[in-house]
Amino acid sequence: MTHGTRTENLLITFLVILAGIIMLFPVGILTIMGVGFGMENPEVFREILSDRALTLLTRTITHACLVAISATVMGLICGLAVWNIKGIPATWSLYTILVLILIPSYIHAQSWIFLVDRINETFTGYDFNGFYASWFVLVMAYLPYVIGLTLIGLYSMDKELIENGKLYGGPLRVAASTIIPQCYSLLVTAFNIVFILNLVDYTIPSLFGIRVYPMQIYARFSAEPNPGLAFIDSLPLLIIGGSILYLTYKKALSFSIDMHGWGDKRAGNDLEFSNSFMFNGLMIIGIVVLLFQIFVPVINLVIEADSMTALIQSRTELMHTLTASFLAAITGTILALGLSEAMVKSHAMRRIVSPVLMFTYIMPAPLIGIGLNIFGRIIGDAISNSIVIIALAGIIRFLPIATALMYVQYIALDSSVLDAGRLFMSNYLEYQFKVKMPLLAGGLMGSAGILFALTAGELGATLMVAPPGKGTLTIKIFNYLHYGASGTVASLCLALFVIIMIPGIGFAVRKLMGQSKTE
Amino acid sequence: MSIKSSMIMVILSFVMIVSTSCSSEKEQIVIYTSVDQVFSEPILKAFQDETGIEVLAVYDVEASKSTGLANRLVAEKDSPRADVYWSGEFVQTMMLKDEGVLAGYHSPNAEDIPVYAKDAEGFWTAFGGRARVLLVNTDLMDIQDYPSSLTDLLDDRYPGAEMGLAYPLFGTTSNHVAALYSVWGREQALAFFKALVHKDVAVVDGNSVVRDMVADGRLHMGLTDTDDALGAVRDGAPVELVFLDQEEDGLGTLVVPNTVSLIQGGPNPENGQQLIDYLLSAETEKVLSEIGWFEISLRNNGHMESQLLDGLAAMAVSYEDVYRQLEISSADMREVFLR
C-alpha cells in the first residue's frame, strides 16, 4: 500500500487522535478509577466471584454463546440460500438484507412478541418468555448481520475451487469441504460480533425477564453510584470478551488476505446445486426464515399499531433519535475511515489501534455510559447537555465494528488505482471525492448504516447520558414496554422502522436502476 | 460519493444538531421523575400546553426506580440541572433533603394536604398514594390457598420459584423493606428477606415485571403496587389483588405516596414552583387517579378513589420512621440481593 500525501497523513493523524480522545478518555478514566478502587478495596474482587455473580455470569455466557452459534449457523444457511437465488430476486434479497441490518434488535423483538401473543391466543398454554424466547428473538434480530457477512464471503470465493470441489461430491460436501472453510474467517467474525454484543448488553434479555450480568452492573451502580466499583464489576465480562476476541482475532483478520481475490474470480449465483434433496431442503428453510425475517416485523407492527397519536406525541424523541444516530453515523464513519487507513498503512499503528478497539468493543454498555458521564462533566454542558453526548455513546460502542468493516473494504482495494488517482487528479479534494470515496463506497455505506442502526437502538449507555428533555425513542419504547402499552410501542417501532427503511429502499432502488441501465 | 452529496450530509447534520440542541428562547423547566413515563408524560404535556413553559423531563426506567435518579441528583448537587423532582415514593426524597439537594417551598395548593404528609420546612410534599399488594394468579391458585400475611410467604406451601418481587433496593419495594425494618426491627426483617432468597424467590426488574409474570402465569403470586396490579385487572388477566395483614391489629399494608420537591439552585426556580403547584392541585390529583397512577388521596382523610381499596388497613408507620431505616435496610439488601 502506498504512502499518502502529506495532507492525507496529517488528516489521518488528526482522525486517529480524535478517535483516541473520544474512545480512550471516558474508558480510560473509568479504568484508572477502577484500578484505584480495587487496590484500596481488594475485598471487592471476592464479590465478583460470589455464587450469585457466578450464576449470572454463567447464564450470560451461555445465553450469548447459544445466540451467537445459532445465528451463525442459521445465517450461513440463509446466506447460502440467497447466494443460490438467481436474477432480480437475488438482487432484491441482497438489498432487503441490507435494509434488515438497519432495524434495531428491539423492533425485531417486539414484532416476534406480538406474533407469539397472537399464537398464544389461538394455542393457549404456550408462553413466549424466558431464556428460550430471548434466545430466539436475538437470533432473528442478529441474523441479517450474519447473512450479510456470509454473503461477503460467498461472493468473494474463488469459483474454480467450488467447481473442483463439485467433482468430489454433492453440494453438502462442497459446502463442508470448500465453502465453509473459505468463509470460515467471516463466520468467526460474525460469531464474535453477535457474541460480544450479547455479552455486554441486557436490553432484550430483560424484556423477557432474563437477568444477565450487565443488568447487575447497572443495578449495582444505580444502588451504589461508584464508577470504580462498576469497573470492577465489569471485569469478568472484559476478561471473557477479551479472551474470545484474542483467540479469534487472527482468524477474523485472515479474511483480509482472501479479500484481495474479490472481483475477477468472484463466485456468483450461477452454480448449480439443484439435485440434492438435503441441500435443497436446507435452502428452502433458509428462504422461509428470511421471508419471516422480512414480513413478521412489518405485518405485526402494522396490525398492532393503534394510532398516529403516539407518533405525533413522540416527534421530539424521534427527532433526537434520528439526530443522534445520523451524527454518530457521519462522525463515526469519518473516524472509522481514518482509523482503518492508519491500520492499513502502518503495522505499528495496527498494533496500537486494534487492542484499543477491542477493549472498547467489549466494554459493557452501562460502563460506557458511566465513563461518558464523567467525561461529560469535564468537557462541559455544551456537549454533555446536548444530543451530541448520545451520539458519542453510539460512536464509542460501535466504532470498532464500523472500523472493522472499513478495514476489510480498504484492504480489498487495488492500491495502484489509488496511486493513479493521486497522480491524475488536480487537487487533494478531487482525489478524495472522485477516486477514493467512490472506491470505498461499500465500506462507507456499511459503516454508516451499522452506526446509524445500532445507535438508534442503543439503550444501556444512552440511558445514563441522555440530558433532560433529550430522551430517545428507544428509552420511551422501553418505558412503555414495561407498562405493557403494546399499541403505542408498535406505533413507535413502526415509525422508526419506516424511517430507517427510507434510505435503505432509496439505496436499493438506485442500485437496481443502475443495474438495469447497465444491462 | 460526490462533493455535493457530502456537503448536503454535513449541512443536514448541522441543521439537525442545531434544531435539537438550541431548543429555543422559550421558558423552560427541567424535571426528573421516577413516575412511570406513561403516567407522568401526559401531565407534564398538559402543564406545558397550559403555561407555555417547555418541560424537559428525565424519566426513570423500571429497573432502577427512584434510586438511579436520586443518585444522579446527588451527583449533580454542585451544578444542578433539574428544577423539580417528582418521585413515586418518599424515602429517596427524604434522603435528598439530608444530602442538601432540595430547596424549601410551601405550595399554596398543598394547604389541604395533612401536616404529616408535608415537610415542616417545605423540602417535600406528599400527595396521592399507592398500596403494596400481593397479586395472585387465579388460574394457578385457589382462594383458600391465598396467603393472608407477609410471613405466610415463607411457608413451605409456597415454593420460592412460584413467587416474585422487584429488586428491594429500588422504588416502592425499597420503601416497603424500610417500613418492615421499622415495624419488625432489623433482625426479623433481615431474616425474612434472607429466607426469601434462600427459597430462591424470583427477583425481577420492577413491579411491572412482577405484574406481567403473575398475569402470564409464570409466577403464582408476587408483591407489587396497586397501579400495576389494577392495570392487570383492567387488561382482563386472571389475577386478584390480595392485601396482606388486614386482620384486626394486623400489620396492615404499606401506602406509598408520591412526593414532589424543588431542587436547590436549579436553573428555573420560579417555573419549578409553578410546576409543583400544578402537580399538587386537586385537579391534577384527580387526573392522575383517573388514568390509573394512584388510587388513594391524602386529602379528605385518605379518601379512597377506588371502591376496591375502601376499608384498607394501612401500615401504621410514619414516613420519618421508615426513612430512618433506609440506610441500614439498603445496605442489608445490597448484601443479600446484589452480592
Coordinates of N, CA and C in Angstrom, one line a residue, chain A residues 88-212:
Chain A
I88 N -33.2 -11.1 -10.7 CA -33.6 -9.9 -10.0 C -33.9 -10.3 -8.5
P89 N -34.6 -11.4 -8.2 CA -34.9 -11.7 -6.8 C -33.6 -11.8 -6.0
A90 N -32.5 -12.2 -6.6 CA -31.2 -12.2 -5.9 C -30.8 -10.8 -5.5
T91 N -30.9 -9.9 -6.4 CA -30.5 -8.5 -6.1 C -31.5 -8.0 -5.0
W92 N -32.8 -8.2 -5.1 CA -33.7 -7.7 -4.1 C -33.4 -8.3 -2.8
S93 N -33.1 -9.7 -2.8 CA -32.8 -10.3 -1.5 C -31.6 -9.6 -0.8
L94 N -30.6 -9.3 -1.6 CA -29.4 -8.7 -1.1 C -29.7 -7.4 -0.5
Y95 N -30.5 -6.5 -1.2 CA -30.8 -5.2 -0.6 C -31.7 -5.3 0.5
T96 N -32.6 -6.3 0.5 CA -33.5 -6.5 1.7 C -32.7 -6.8 2.9
I97 N -31.7 -7.6 2.8 CA -30.8 -7.9 3.9 C -30.1 -6.7 4.4
L98 N -29.7 -5.9 3.5 CA -29.0 -4.6 3.9 C -30.0 -3.7 4.7
V99 N -31.2 -3.7 4.3 CA -32.2 -2.9 5.0 C -32.5 -3.5 6.4
L100 N -32.6 -4.8 6.4 CA -32.9 -5.5 7.7 C -31.8 -5.3 8.7
I101 N -30.6 -5.2 8.2 CA -29.5 -4.9 9.2 C -29.7 -3.6 9.9
L102 N -30.4 -2.7 9.3 CA -30.6 -1.4 9.9 C -31.7 -1.3 10.9
I103 N -32.5 -2.4 11.0 CA -33.6 -2.4 12.0 C -33.1 -2.8 13.4
P104 N -33.3 -1.9 14.4 CA -32.8 -2.2 15.7 C -33.4 -3.5 16.3
S105 N -32.6 -4.2 17.1 CA -33.0 -5.5 17.6 C -34.3 -5.5 18.4
Y106 N -34.6 -4.4 19.1 CA -35.8 -4.4 19.9 C -37.1 -4.4 19.0
I107 N -36.9 -3.9 17.8 CA -38.1 -3.9 16.9 C -38.4 -5.3 16.5
H108 N -37.3 -6.0 16.1 CA -37.5 -7.4 15.8 C -38.1 -8.1 17.0
A109 N -37.6 -7.8 18.2 CA -38.1 -8.5 19.4 C -39.6 -8.2 19.6
Q110 N -39.9 -6.9 19.5 CA -41.3 -6.6 19.7 C -42.2 -7.3 18.7
S111 N -41.8 -7.3 17.4 CA -42.7 -7.9 16.4 C -42.8 -9.4 16.7
W112 N -41.8 -10.1 17.1 CA -41.9 -11.5 17.4 C -42.8 -11.8 18.6
I113 N -42.7 -10.8 19.6 CA -43.6 -11.0 20.8 C -45.0 -10.8 20.4
F114 N -45.3 -9.9 19.5 CA -46.7 -9.7 19.0 C -47.2 -11.0 18.3
L115 N -46.3 -11.5 17.5 CA -46.7 -12.7 16.7 C -47.1 -13.9 17.7
V116 N -46.2 -14.1 18.7 CA -46.4 -15.2 19.6 C -47.6 -14.9 20.5
D117 N -47.8 -13.7 20.8 CA -49.0 -13.4 21.6 C -50.3 -13.8 20.9
R118 N -50.3 -13.6 19.5 CA -51.4 -14.0 18.7 C -51.5 -15.5 18.7
I119 N -50.3 -16.2 18.6 CA -50.3 -17.6 18.6 C -50.9 -18.2 19.9
N120 N -50.4 -17.5 21.0 CA -50.9 -17.9 22.3 C -52.4 -17.8 22.5
E121 N -53.0 -16.8 21.8 CA -54.4 -16.6 21.9 C -55.1 -17.8 21.2
T122 N -54.5 -18.4 20.1 CA -55.1 -19.5 19.4 C -54.7 -20.8 20.1
F123 N -53.4 -21.0 20.4 CA -53.0 -22.2 21.0 C -52.6 -21.9 22.4
T124 N -53.6 -21.9 23.3 CA -53.3 -21.5 24.7 C -52.3 -22.4 25.4
G125 N -51.6 -21.9 26.3 CA -50.7 -22.8 27.1 C -49.3 -22.5 26.8
Y126 N -49.0 -21.9 25.6 CA -47.6 -21.6 25.3 C -47.3 -20.2 25.7
D127 N -46.2 -20.1 26.4 CA -45.8 -18.8 26.9 C -44.5 -18.4 26.3
F128 N -44.5 -17.3 25.5 CA -43.2 -16.9 24.9 C -42.5 -16.0 25.8
N129 N -41.7 -16.6 26.6 CA -40.9 -15.7 27.6 C -39.7 -16.5 28.1
G130 N -38.9 -15.8 28.8 CA -37.8 -16.5 29.5 C -36.6 -16.7 28.5
F131 N -35.7 -17.6 28.9 CA -34.4 -17.8 28.3 C -34.6 -18.1 26.8
Y132 N -35.4 -19.1 26.4 CA -35.5 -19.5 25.0 C -36.2 -18.5 24.2
A133 N -37.1 -17.7 24.7 CA -37.7 -16.6 23.9 C -36.7 -15.6 23.6
S134 N -35.9 -15.2 24.6 CA -34.8 -14.2 24.4 C -33.8 -14.7 23.4
W135 N -33.4 -16.0 23.5 CA -32.5 -16.6 22.6 C -33.1 -16.5 21.1
F136 N -34.3 -16.9 21.0 CA -34.9 -17.0 19.6 C -35.0 -15.6 19.0
V137 N -35.5 -14.6 19.8 CA -35.6 -13.2 19.3 C -34.2 -12.7 18.9
L138 N -33.2 -12.9 19.7 CA -31.9 -12.4 19.4 C -31.3 -13.0 18.2
V139 N -31.6 -14.3 18.0 CA -31.1 -15.0 16.8 C -31.7 -14.3 15.6
M140 N -33.0 -14.1 15.6 CA -33.7 -13.5 14.5 C -33.2 -12.0 14.3
A141 N -32.9 -11.3 15.4 CA -32.5 -9.9 15.3 C -31.1 -9.8 14.7
Y142 N -30.2 -10.7 15.0 CA -28.9 -10.6 14.5 C -28.6 -11.4 13.2
L143 N -29.6 -12.1 12.8 CA -29.5 -12.9 11.6 C -29.0 -12.1 10.4
P144 N -29.6 -10.9 10.1 CA -29.2 -10.2 8.9 C -27.7 -9.8 8.9
Y145 N -27.1 -9.6 10.1 CA -25.7 -9.3 10.2 C -24.9 -10.5 9.7
V146 N -25.2 -11.7 10.2 CA -24.5 -12.9 9.8 C -24.7 -13.2 8.3
I147 N -25.9 -13.0 7.8 CA -26.2 -13.3 6.4 C -25.3 -12.3 5.6
G148 N -25.3 -11.1 6.0 CA -24.5 -10.1 5.3 C -23.1 -10.5 5.2
L149 N -22.5 -10.9 6.3 CA -21.1 -11.3 6.3 C -20.8 -12.6 5.6
T150 N -21.8 -13.5 5.7 CA -21.7 -14.8 4.9 C -21.6 -14.5 3.4
L151 N -22.5 -13.6 3.0 CA -22.6 -13.3 1.6 C -21.3 -12.6 1.1
I152 N -20.7 -11.8 1.9 CA -19.4 -11.2 1.5 C -18.4 -12.3 1.2
G153 N -18.4 -13.3 2.2 CA -17.5 -14.4 2.0 C -17.9 -15.2 0.7
L154 N -19.1 -15.5 0.5 CA -19.6 -16.3 -0.6 C -19.2 -15.6 -1.9
Y155 N -19.5 -14.3 -2.0 CA -19.3 -13.6 -3.3 C -17.8 -13.4 -3.5
S156 N -16.9 -13.6 -2.5 CA -15.5 -13.3 -2.7 C -14.8 -14.7 -2.9
M157 N -15.5 -15.8 -3.0 CA -14.9 -17.0 -3.2 C -14.4 -17.3 -4.6
D158 N -13.4 -18.1 -4.7 CA -12.9 -18.5 -6.0 C -13.8 -19.6 -6.6
K159 N -14.3 -19.2 -7.8 CA -15.3 -20.1 -8.5 C -14.6 -21.5 -8.8
E160 N -13.4 -21.4 -9.2 CA -12.7 -22.6 -9.6 C -12.6 -23.6 -8.5
L161 N -12.4 -23.1 -7.3 CA -12.3 -24.0 -6.1 C -13.6 -24.8 -5.9
I162 N -14.7 -24.1 -6.1 CA -16.0 -24.7 -5.9 C -16.3 -25.7 -7.1
E163 N -15.9 -25.4 -8.3 CA -16.0 -26.3 -9.4 C -15.2 -27.6 -9.1
N164 N -14.0 -27.4 -8.6 CA -13.2 -28.5 -8.3 C -13.8 -29.4 -7.2
G165 N -14.3 -28.7 -6.2 CA -15.0 -29.4 -5.1 C -16.1 -30.2 -5.6
K166 N -16.9 -29.7 -6.6 CA -18.1 -30.4 -7.1 C -17.7 -31.8 -7.7
L167 N -16.5 -31.9 -8.1 CA -16.0 -33.2 -8.7 C -16.0 -34.3 -7.7
Y168 N -15.8 -33.9 -6.4 CA -15.6 -34.9 -5.4 C -16.9 -35.2 -4.6
G169 N -18.0 -34.6 -4.8 CA -19.2 -34.9 -4.0 C -20.3 -33.9 -4.3
G170 N -21.4 -34.2 -3.5 CA -22.6 -33.3 -3.7 C -22.4 -32.0 -3.0
P171 N -23.5 -31.2 -3.1 CA -23.4 -29.8 -2.5 C -23.1 -29.7 -1.1
L172 N -23.6 -30.7 -0.3 CA -23.3 -30.6 1.2 C -21.8 -30.8 1.4
R173 N -21.3 -31.7 0.6 CA -19.8 -32.0 0.8 C -19.0 -30.8 0.3
V174 N -19.5 -30.2 -0.8 CA -18.8 -29.0 -1.3 C -18.8 -27.9 -0.2
A175 N -20.0 -27.8 0.4 CA -20.2 -26.7 1.4 C -19.3 -27.0 2.6
A176 N -19.2 -28.3 3.0 CA -18.4 -28.6 4.2 C -16.9 -28.5 3.9
S177 N -16.5 -28.9 2.7 CA -15.1 -29.0 2.4 C -14.5 -27.8 1.7
T178 N -15.3 -27.0 1.1 CA -14.8 -25.8 0.3 C -15.4 -24.5 0.8
I179 N -16.7 -24.5 0.8 CA -17.4 -23.2 1.1 C -17.2 -22.7 2.5
I180 N -17.5 -23.6 3.5 CA -17.3 -23.2 4.9 C -15.9 -22.8 5.2
P181 N -14.9 -23.7 4.8 CA -13.5 -23.3 5.1 C -13.1 -21.9 4.5
Q182 N -13.7 -21.7 3.3 CA -13.3 -20.4 2.7 C -14.0 -19.2 3.4
C183 N -15.2 -19.4 3.9 CA -15.9 -18.4 4.6 C -15.6 -18.4 6.1
Y184 N -14.7 -19.3 6.5 CA -14.6 -19.5 8.0 C -14.2 -18.2 8.7
S185 N -13.3 -17.5 8.2 CA -12.9 -16.3 8.9 C -14.0 -15.3 9.1
L186 N -14.9 -15.2 8.1 CA -16.0 -14.3 8.2 C -17.1 -14.8 9.2
L187 N -17.2 -16.1 9.2 CA -18.2 -16.7 10.1 C -17.7 -16.5 11.6
V188 N -16.4 -16.6 11.7 CA -15.8 -16.4 13.1 C -16.1 -14.9 13.5
T189 N -15.9 -14.0 12.5 CA -16.2 -12.6 12.7 C -17.7 -12.4 13.1
A190 N -18.5 -13.1 12.4 CA -20.0 -13.0 12.7 C -20.3 -13.4 14.1
F191 N -19.7 -14.6 14.4 CA -19.9 -15.1 15.8 C -19.4 -14.1 16.8
N192 N -18.2 -13.6 16.6 CA -17.6 -12.6 17.5 C -18.6 -11.4 17.7
I193 N -19.1 -10.8 16.6 CA -20.0 -9.7 16.7 C -21.2 -10.0 17.6
V194 N -21.8 -11.1 17.2 CA -23.1 -11.4 17.9 C -22.8 -11.8 19.4
F195 N -21.7 -12.6 19.6 CA -21.4 -13.0 21.0 C -21.1 -11.8 21.8
I196 N -20.3 -10.9 21.4 CA -19.9 -9.7 22.2 C -21.1 -8.8 22.4
L197 N -21.8 -8.5 21.4 CA -23.0 -7.6 21.5 C -24.0 -8.2 22.6
N198 N -24.1 -9.5 22.6 CA -25.0 -10.1 23.6 C -24.4 -10.2 25.0
L199 N -23.1 -10.3 25.0 CA -22.4 -10.5 26.3 C -22.5 -9.2 27.1
V200 N -22.4 -8.1 26.4 CA -22.3 -6.8 27.2 C -23.6 -6.0 27.2
D201 N -24.7 -6.5 26.7 CA -26.0 -5.8 26.7 C -27.1 -6.6 27.4
Y202 N -28.0 -5.8 28.0 CA -29.0 -6.5 28.8 C -30.4 -6.2 28.3
T203 N -30.6 -5.4 27.3 CA -31.9 -4.9 26.9 C -32.9 -5.9 26.5
I204 N -32.6 -6.8 25.6 CA -33.5 -7.8 25.1 C -33.8 -8.9 26.2
P205 N -32.7 -9.4 26.8 CA -33.0 -10.4 27.8 C -33.9 -9.9 28.9
S206 N -33.7 -8.6 29.3 CA -34.5 -8.0 30.4 C -36.0 -7.9 30.0
L207 N -36.2 -7.8 28.6 CA -37.6 -7.7 28.2 C -38.3 -9.1 28.4
F208 N -37.5 -10.1 28.4 CA -38.1 -11.5 28.6 C -37.9 -12.0 30.0
G209 N -37.6 -11.1 30.9 CA -37.4 -11.5 32.3 C -36.1 -12.3 32.6
I210 N -35.1 -12.2 31.7 CA -33.9 -12.9 32.0 C -32.9 -12.0 32.6
R211 N -32.4 -12.3 33.7 CA -31.5 -11.4 34.4 C -30.0 -11.8 34.0
V212 N -29.4 -10.9 33.4 CA -28.0 -11.2 32.9 C -27.0 -10.3 33.6

